[in-house]
PDB file of C-alpha atoms in Angstrom:
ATOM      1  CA  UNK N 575      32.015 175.031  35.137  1.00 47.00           C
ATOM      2  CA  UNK N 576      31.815 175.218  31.599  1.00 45.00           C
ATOM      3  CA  UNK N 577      30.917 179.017  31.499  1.00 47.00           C
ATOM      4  CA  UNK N 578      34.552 179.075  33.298  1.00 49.00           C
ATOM      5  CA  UNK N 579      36.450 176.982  31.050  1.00 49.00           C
ATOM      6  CA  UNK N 580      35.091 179.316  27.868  1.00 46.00           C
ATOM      7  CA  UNK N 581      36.008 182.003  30.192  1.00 48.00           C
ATOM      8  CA  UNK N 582      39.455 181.106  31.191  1.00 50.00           C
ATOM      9  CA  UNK N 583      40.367 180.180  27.278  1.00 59.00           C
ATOM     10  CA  UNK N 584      39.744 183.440  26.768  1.00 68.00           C
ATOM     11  CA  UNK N 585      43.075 184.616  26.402  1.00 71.00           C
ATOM     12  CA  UNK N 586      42.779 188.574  26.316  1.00 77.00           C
ATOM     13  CA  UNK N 587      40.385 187.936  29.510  1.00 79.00           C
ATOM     14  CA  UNK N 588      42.801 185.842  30.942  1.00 74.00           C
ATOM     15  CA  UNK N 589      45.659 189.066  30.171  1.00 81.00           C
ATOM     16  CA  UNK N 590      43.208 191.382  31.925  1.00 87.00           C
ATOM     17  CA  UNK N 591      42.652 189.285  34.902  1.00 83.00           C
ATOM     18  CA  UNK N 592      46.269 188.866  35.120  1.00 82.00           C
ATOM     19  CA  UNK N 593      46.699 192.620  35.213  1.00 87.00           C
ATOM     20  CA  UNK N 594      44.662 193.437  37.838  1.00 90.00           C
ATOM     21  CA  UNK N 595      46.407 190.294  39.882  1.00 84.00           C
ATOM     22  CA  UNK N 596      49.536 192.299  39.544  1.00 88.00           C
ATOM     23  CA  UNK N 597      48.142 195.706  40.342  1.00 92.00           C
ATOM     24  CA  UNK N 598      46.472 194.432  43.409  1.00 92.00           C
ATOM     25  CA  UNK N 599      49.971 193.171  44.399  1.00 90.00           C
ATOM     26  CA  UNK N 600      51.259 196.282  43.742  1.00 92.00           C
ATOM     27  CA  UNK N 601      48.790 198.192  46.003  1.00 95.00           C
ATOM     28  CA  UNK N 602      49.810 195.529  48.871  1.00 94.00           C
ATOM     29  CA  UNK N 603      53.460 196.478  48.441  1.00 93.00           C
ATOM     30  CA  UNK N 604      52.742 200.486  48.338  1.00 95.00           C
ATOM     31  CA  UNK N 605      50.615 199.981  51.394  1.00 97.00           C
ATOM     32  CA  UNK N 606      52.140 197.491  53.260  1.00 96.00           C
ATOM     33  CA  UNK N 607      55.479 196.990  56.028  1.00 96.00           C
ATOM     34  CA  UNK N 608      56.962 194.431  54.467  1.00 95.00           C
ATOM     35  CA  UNK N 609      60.529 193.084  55.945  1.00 95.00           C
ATOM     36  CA  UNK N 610      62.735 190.235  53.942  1.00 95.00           C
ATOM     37  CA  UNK N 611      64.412 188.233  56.394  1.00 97.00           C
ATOM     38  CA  UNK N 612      66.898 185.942  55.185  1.00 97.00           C
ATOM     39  CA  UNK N 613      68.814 182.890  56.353  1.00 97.00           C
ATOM     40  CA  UNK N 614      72.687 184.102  56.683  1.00 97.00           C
ATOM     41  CA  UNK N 615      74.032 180.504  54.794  1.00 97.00           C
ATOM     42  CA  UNK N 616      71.357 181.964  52.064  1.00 97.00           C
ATOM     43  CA  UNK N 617      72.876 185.177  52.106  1.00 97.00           C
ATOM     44  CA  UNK N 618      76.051 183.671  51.435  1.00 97.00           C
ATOM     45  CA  UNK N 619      74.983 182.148  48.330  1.00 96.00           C
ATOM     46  CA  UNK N 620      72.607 183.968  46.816  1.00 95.00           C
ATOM     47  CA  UNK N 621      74.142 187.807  47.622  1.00 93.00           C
ATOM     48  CA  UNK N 622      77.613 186.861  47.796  1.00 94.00           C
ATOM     49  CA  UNK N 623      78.228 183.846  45.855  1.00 95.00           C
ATOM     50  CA  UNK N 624      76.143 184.388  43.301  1.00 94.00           C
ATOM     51  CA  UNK N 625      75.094 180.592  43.225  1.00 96.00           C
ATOM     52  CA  UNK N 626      71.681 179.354  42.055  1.00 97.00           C
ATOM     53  CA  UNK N 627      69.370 177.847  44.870  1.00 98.00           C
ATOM     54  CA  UNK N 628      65.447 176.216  44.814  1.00 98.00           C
ATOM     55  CA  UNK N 629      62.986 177.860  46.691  1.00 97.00           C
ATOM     56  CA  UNK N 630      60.292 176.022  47.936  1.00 97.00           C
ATOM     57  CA  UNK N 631      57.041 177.202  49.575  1.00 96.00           C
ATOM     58  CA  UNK N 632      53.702 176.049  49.851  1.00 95.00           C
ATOM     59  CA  UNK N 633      51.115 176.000  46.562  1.00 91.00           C
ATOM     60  CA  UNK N 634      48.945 178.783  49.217  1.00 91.00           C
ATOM     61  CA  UNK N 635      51.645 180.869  49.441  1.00 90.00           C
ATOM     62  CA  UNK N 636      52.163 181.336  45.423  1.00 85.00           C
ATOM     63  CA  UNK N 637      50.877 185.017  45.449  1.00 85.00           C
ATOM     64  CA  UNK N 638      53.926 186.007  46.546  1.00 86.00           C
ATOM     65  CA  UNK N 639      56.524 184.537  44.008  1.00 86.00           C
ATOM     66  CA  UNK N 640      56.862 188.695  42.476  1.00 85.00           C
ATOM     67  CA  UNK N 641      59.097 188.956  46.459  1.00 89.00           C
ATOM     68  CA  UNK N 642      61.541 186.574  45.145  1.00 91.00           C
ATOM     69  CA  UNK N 643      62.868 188.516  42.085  1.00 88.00           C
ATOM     70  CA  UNK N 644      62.993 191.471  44.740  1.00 89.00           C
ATOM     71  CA  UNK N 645      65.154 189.293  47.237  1.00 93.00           C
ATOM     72  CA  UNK N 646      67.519 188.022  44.295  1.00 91.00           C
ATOM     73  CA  UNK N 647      67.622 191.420  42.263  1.00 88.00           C
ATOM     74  CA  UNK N 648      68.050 189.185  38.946  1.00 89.00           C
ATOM     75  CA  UNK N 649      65.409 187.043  37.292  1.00 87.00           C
ATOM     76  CA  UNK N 650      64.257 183.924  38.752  1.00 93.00           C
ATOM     77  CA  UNK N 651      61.910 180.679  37.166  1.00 93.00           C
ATOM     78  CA  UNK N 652      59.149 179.356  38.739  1.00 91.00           C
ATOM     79  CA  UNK N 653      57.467 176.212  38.054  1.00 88.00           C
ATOM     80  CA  UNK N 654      53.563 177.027  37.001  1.00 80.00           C
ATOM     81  CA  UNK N 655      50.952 174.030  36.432  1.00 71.00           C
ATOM     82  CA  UNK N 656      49.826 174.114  32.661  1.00 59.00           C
ATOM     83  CA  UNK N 657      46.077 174.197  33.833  1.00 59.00           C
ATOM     84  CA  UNK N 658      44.301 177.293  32.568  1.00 57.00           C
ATOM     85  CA  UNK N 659      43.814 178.632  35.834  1.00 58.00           C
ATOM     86  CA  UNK N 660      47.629 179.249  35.899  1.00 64.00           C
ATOM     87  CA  UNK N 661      47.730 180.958  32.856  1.00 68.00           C
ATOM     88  CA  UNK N 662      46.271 184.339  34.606  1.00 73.00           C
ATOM     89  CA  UNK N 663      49.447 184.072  37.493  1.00 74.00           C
ATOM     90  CA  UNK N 664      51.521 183.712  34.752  1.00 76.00           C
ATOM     91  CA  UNK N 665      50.296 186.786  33.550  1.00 81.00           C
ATOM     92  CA  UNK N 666      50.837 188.592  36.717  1.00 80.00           C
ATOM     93  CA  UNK N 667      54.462 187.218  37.045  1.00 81.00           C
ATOM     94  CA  UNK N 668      55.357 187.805  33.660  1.00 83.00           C
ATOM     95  CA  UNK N 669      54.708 191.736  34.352  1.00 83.00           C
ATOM     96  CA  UNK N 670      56.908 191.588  37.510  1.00 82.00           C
ATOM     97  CA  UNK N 671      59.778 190.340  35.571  1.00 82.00           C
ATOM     98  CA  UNK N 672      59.746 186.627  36.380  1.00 88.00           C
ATOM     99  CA  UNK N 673      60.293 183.596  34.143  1.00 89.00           C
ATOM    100  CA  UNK N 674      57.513 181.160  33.658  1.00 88.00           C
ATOM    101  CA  UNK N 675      58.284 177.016  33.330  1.00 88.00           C
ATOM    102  CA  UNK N 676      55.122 175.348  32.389  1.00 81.00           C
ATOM    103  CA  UNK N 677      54.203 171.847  33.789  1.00 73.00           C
ATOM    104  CA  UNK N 678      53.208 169.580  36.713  1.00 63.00           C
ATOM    105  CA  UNK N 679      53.411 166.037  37.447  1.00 50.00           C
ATOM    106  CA  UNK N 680      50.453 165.109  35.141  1.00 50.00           C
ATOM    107  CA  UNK N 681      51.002 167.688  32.451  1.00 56.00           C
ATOM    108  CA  UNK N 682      54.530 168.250  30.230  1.00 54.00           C
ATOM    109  CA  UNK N 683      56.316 167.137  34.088  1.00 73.00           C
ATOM    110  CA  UNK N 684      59.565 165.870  32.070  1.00 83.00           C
ATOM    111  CA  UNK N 685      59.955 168.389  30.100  1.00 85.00           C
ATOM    112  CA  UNK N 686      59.383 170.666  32.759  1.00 87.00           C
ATOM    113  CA  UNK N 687      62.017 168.919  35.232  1.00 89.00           C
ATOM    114  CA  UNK N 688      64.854 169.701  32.246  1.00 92.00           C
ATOM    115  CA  UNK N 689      63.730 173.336  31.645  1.00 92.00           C
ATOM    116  CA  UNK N 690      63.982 173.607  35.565  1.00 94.00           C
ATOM    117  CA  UNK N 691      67.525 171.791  35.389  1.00 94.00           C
ATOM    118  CA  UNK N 692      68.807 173.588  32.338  1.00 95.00           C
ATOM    119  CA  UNK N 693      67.702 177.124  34.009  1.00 94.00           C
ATOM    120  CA  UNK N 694      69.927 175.906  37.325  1.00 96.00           C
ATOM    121  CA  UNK N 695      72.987 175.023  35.004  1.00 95.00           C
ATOM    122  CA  UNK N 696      73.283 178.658  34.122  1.00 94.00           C
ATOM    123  CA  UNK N 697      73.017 179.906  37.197  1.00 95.00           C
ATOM    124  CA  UNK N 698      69.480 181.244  37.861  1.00 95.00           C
ATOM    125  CA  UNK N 699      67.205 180.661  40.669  1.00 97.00           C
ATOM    126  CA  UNK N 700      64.144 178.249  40.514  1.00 96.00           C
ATOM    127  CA  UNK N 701      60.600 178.787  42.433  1.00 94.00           C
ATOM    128  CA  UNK N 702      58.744 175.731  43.057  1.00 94.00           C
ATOM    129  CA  UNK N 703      55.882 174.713  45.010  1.00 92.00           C
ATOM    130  CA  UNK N 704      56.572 171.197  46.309  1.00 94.00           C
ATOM    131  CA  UNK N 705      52.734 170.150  46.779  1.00 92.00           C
ATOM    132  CA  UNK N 706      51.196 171.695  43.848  1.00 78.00           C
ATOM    133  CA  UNK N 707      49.485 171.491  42.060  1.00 81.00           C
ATOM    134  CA  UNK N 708      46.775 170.008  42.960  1.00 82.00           C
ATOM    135  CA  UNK N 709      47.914 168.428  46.606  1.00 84.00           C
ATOM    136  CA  UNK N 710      47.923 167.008  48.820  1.00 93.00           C
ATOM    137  CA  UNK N 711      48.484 170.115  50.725  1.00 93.00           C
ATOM    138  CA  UNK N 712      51.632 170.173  52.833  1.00 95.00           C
ATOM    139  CA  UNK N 713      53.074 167.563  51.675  1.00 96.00           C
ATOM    140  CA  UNK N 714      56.241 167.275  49.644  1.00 96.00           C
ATOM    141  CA  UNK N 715      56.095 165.389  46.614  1.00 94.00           C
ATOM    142  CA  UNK N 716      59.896 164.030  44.936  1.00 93.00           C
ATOM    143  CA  UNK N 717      60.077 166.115  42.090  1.00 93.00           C
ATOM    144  CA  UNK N 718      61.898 168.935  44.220  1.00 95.00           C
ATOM    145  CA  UNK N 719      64.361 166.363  45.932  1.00 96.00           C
ATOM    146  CA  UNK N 720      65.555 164.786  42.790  1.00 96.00           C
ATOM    147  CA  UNK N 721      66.023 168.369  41.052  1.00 96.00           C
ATOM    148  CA  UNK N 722      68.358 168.922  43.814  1.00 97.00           C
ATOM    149  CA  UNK N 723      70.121 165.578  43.680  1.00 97.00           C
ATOM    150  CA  UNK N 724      71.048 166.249  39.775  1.00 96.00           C
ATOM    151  CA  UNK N 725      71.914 169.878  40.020  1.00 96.00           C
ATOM    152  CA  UNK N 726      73.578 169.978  43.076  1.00 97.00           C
ATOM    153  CA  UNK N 727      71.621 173.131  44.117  1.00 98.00           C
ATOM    154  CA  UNK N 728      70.360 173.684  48.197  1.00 98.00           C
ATOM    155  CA  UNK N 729      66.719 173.732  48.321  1.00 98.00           C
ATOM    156  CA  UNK N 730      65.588 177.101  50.479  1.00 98.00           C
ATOM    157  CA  UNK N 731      62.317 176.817  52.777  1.00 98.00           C
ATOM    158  CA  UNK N 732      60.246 180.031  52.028  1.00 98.00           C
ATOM    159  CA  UNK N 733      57.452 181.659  53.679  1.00 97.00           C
ATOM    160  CA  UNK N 734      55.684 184.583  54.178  1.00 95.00           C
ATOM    161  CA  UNK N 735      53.855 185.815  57.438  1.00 95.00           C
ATOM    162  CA  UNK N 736      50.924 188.467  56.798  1.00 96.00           C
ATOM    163  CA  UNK N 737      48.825 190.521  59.779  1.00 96.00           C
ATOM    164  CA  UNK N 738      46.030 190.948  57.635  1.00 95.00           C
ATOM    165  CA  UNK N 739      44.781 188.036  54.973  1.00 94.00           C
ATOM    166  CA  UNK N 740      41.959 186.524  53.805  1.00 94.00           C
ATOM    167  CA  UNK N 741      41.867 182.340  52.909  1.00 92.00           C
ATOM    168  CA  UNK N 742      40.595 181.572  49.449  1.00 88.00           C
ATOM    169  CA  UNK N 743      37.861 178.607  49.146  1.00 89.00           C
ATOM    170  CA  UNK N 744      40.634 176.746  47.053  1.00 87.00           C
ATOM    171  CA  UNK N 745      41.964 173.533  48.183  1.00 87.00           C
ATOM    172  CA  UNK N 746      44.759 174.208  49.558  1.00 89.00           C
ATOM    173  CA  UNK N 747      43.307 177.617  51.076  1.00 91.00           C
ATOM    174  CA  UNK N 748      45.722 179.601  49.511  1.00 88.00           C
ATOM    175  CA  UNK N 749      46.307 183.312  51.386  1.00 90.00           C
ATOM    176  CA  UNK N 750      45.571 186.301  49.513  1.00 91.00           C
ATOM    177  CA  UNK N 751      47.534 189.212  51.605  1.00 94.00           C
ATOM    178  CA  UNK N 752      45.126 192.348  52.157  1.00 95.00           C
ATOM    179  CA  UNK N 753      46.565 196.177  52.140  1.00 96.00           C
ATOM    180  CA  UNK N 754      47.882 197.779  55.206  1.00 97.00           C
ATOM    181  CA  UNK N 755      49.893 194.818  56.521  1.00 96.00           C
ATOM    182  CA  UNK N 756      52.537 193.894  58.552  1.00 96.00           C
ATOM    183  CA  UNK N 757      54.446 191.561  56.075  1.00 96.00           C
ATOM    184  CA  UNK N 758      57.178 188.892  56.582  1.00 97.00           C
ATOM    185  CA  UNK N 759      59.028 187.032  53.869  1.00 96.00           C
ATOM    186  CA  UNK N 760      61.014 184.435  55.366  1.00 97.00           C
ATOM    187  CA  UNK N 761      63.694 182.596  53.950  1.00 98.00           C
ATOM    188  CA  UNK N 762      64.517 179.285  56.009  1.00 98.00           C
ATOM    189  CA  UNK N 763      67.997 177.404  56.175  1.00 97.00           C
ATOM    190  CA  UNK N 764      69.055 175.976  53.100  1.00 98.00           C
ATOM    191  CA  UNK N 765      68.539 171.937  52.303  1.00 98.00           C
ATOM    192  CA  UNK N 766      71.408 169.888  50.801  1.00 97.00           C
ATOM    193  CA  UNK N 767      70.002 166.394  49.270  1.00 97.00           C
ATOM    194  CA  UNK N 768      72.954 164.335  48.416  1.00 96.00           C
ATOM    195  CA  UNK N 769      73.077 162.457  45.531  1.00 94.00           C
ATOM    196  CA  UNK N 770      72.571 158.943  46.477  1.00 93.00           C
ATOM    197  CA  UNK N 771      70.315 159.790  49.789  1.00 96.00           C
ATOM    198  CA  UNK N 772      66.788 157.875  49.811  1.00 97.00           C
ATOM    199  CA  UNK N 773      64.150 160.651  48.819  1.00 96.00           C
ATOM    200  CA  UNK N 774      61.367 160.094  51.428  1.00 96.00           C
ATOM    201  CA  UNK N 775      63.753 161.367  54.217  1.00 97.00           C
ATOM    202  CA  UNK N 776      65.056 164.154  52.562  1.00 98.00           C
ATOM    203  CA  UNK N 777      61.398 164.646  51.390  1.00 97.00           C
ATOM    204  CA  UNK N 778      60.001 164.910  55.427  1.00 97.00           C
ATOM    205  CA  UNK N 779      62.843 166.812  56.080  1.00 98.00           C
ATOM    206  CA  UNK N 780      61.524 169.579  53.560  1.00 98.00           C
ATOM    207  CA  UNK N 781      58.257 169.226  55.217  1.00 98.00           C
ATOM    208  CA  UNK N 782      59.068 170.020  58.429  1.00 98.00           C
ATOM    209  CA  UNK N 783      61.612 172.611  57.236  1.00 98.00           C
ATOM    210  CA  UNK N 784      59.142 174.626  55.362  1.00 98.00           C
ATOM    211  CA  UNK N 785      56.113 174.190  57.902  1.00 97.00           C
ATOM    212  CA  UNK N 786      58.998 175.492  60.459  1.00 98.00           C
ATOM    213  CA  UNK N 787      59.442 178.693  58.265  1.00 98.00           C
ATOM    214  CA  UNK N 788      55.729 178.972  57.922  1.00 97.00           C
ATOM    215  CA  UNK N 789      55.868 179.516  62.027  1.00 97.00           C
ATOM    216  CA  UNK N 790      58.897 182.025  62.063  1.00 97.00           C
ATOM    217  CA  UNK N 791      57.364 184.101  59.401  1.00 96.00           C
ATOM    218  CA  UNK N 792      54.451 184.233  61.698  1.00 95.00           C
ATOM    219  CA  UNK N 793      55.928 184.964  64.542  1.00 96.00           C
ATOM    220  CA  UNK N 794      57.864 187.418  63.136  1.00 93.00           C
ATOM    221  CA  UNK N 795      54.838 189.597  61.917  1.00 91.00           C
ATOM    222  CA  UNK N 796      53.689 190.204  65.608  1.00 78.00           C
TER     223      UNK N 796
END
C-alpha cells in the first residue's frame, strides 16, 4: 500500500495514467454502438431550454462521465473525491473537456457543495455520484437532495447499459466497458425535490429512480 501511495503522488505518473484512461475510452467509443437515449422532459430542458440539471449515477458507473459533455454539447462539472486515486480520472476528464469540483463528504465537502451551487447559478450542468465515494453502494446519501432543494435544479437518473464489460475488484465493482460493444446511455425522468420536502423520501425516491434506469439501460442494450 505504501509503494501505491508514493506511486499515486507521483504526479507526472498520475498524468500518464490518466492519459491512457482517456485513450482507452476513446478506443471504446471508435469501436463501439453506442446510442444516447434521453428522457423527453430532459430534452426539454437541457436541448431546448437551455436550463442546468444534476445528473446522478452510480460511483461504478463513473467511467463514463466523458458521455455527458457529448449529450449536453457544452461543458459540464462533476463532483470528484479529493483522494489520490481520483486525481488520475481527473486527468482523463480534464482531456475530454470536463470541469473537475474536488471534494466528498469527509474531504473539502462544504466547499465543494458551493462550487457545485455556484456552477448551477450560471447555468451549467453538474455530475455527481450520489454514493461515492466510498459507499455504501447504491445508496443515496443527502448531499444531492439538498443541492437540489437550494438551486432549484431537477436531479436526472443516469445510466449506462454495456454488452461487453468487465467488474473491477473495487468496492463498489465499478464497470469498465470493453471494445466492440453494444452501448446504452440512459437518461431517466427528471427529479424535482421541493424545498421544504423531508430528504429521506426524496432520497429513496432517487434510489429507486436510478436503480430503475440502471434496468432500462440494460434492457435496452439487448
Amino acid at each position: 500500500m505504501a509503494q501505491k501511495r508514493t506511486l499515486l503522488n507521483n504526479r507526472a505518473l498520475a498524468w500518464l495514467v490518466g492519459f491512457l484512461l482517456n485513450a482507452y475510452g476513446q478506443l471504446f467509443l471508435i469501436t463501439s454502438r453506442l446510442r444516447i437515449e434521453a428522457d423527453p422532459e430532459v430534452e426539454r430542458l437541457v436541448r431546448e431550454q437551455r436550463v442546468p440539471v444534476i445528473y446522478a449515477l452510480w460511483h461504478s458507473h463513473v467511467f463514463f462521465v466523458p458521455l455527458f459533455r457529448t449529450y449536453e454539447r457544452r461543458a459540464v462539472s462533476v463532483l470528484l473525491s479529493a483522494h489520490r486515486d481520483a486525481q488520475i480520472v481527473g486527468v482523463a476528464a480534464r482531456l475530454r473537456g470536463i470541469h473537475l469540483v474536488f471534494g466528498s463528504s469527509t474531504r473539502g465537502g462544504a466547499k465543494a457543495y458551493l462550487q457545485l451551487l455556484s456552477v448551477l447559478q450560471r447555468g451549467e450542468s453538474v455530475v455527481m455520484t450520489p454514493d461515492g465515494p466510498k459507499g455504501p453502494a447504491k445508496r443515496v446519501k443527502s448531499g444531492v437532495i439538498r443541492l437540489a432543494q437550494q438551486s432549484g435544479c431537477a436531479v436526472v437518473p443516469v445510466a449506462l447499459g454495456c454488452s461487453r464489460l468487465h467488474r473491477l475488484k473495487s468496492w463498489d465493482r465499478s464497470l469498465l466497458p470493453l471494445p466492440f460493444s453494444k452501448a446504452v446511455f440512459q437518461l431517466g425522468e427528471p427529479l424535482y425535490c421541493p424545498a421544504e420536502a423531508p430528504l429521506e423520501p426524496l432520497q429513496q425516491q432517487l434510489e429507486v429512480a436510478i436503480q430503475a434506469t440502471v434496468a432500462r439501460a440494460a434492457d435496452r442494450v439487448n
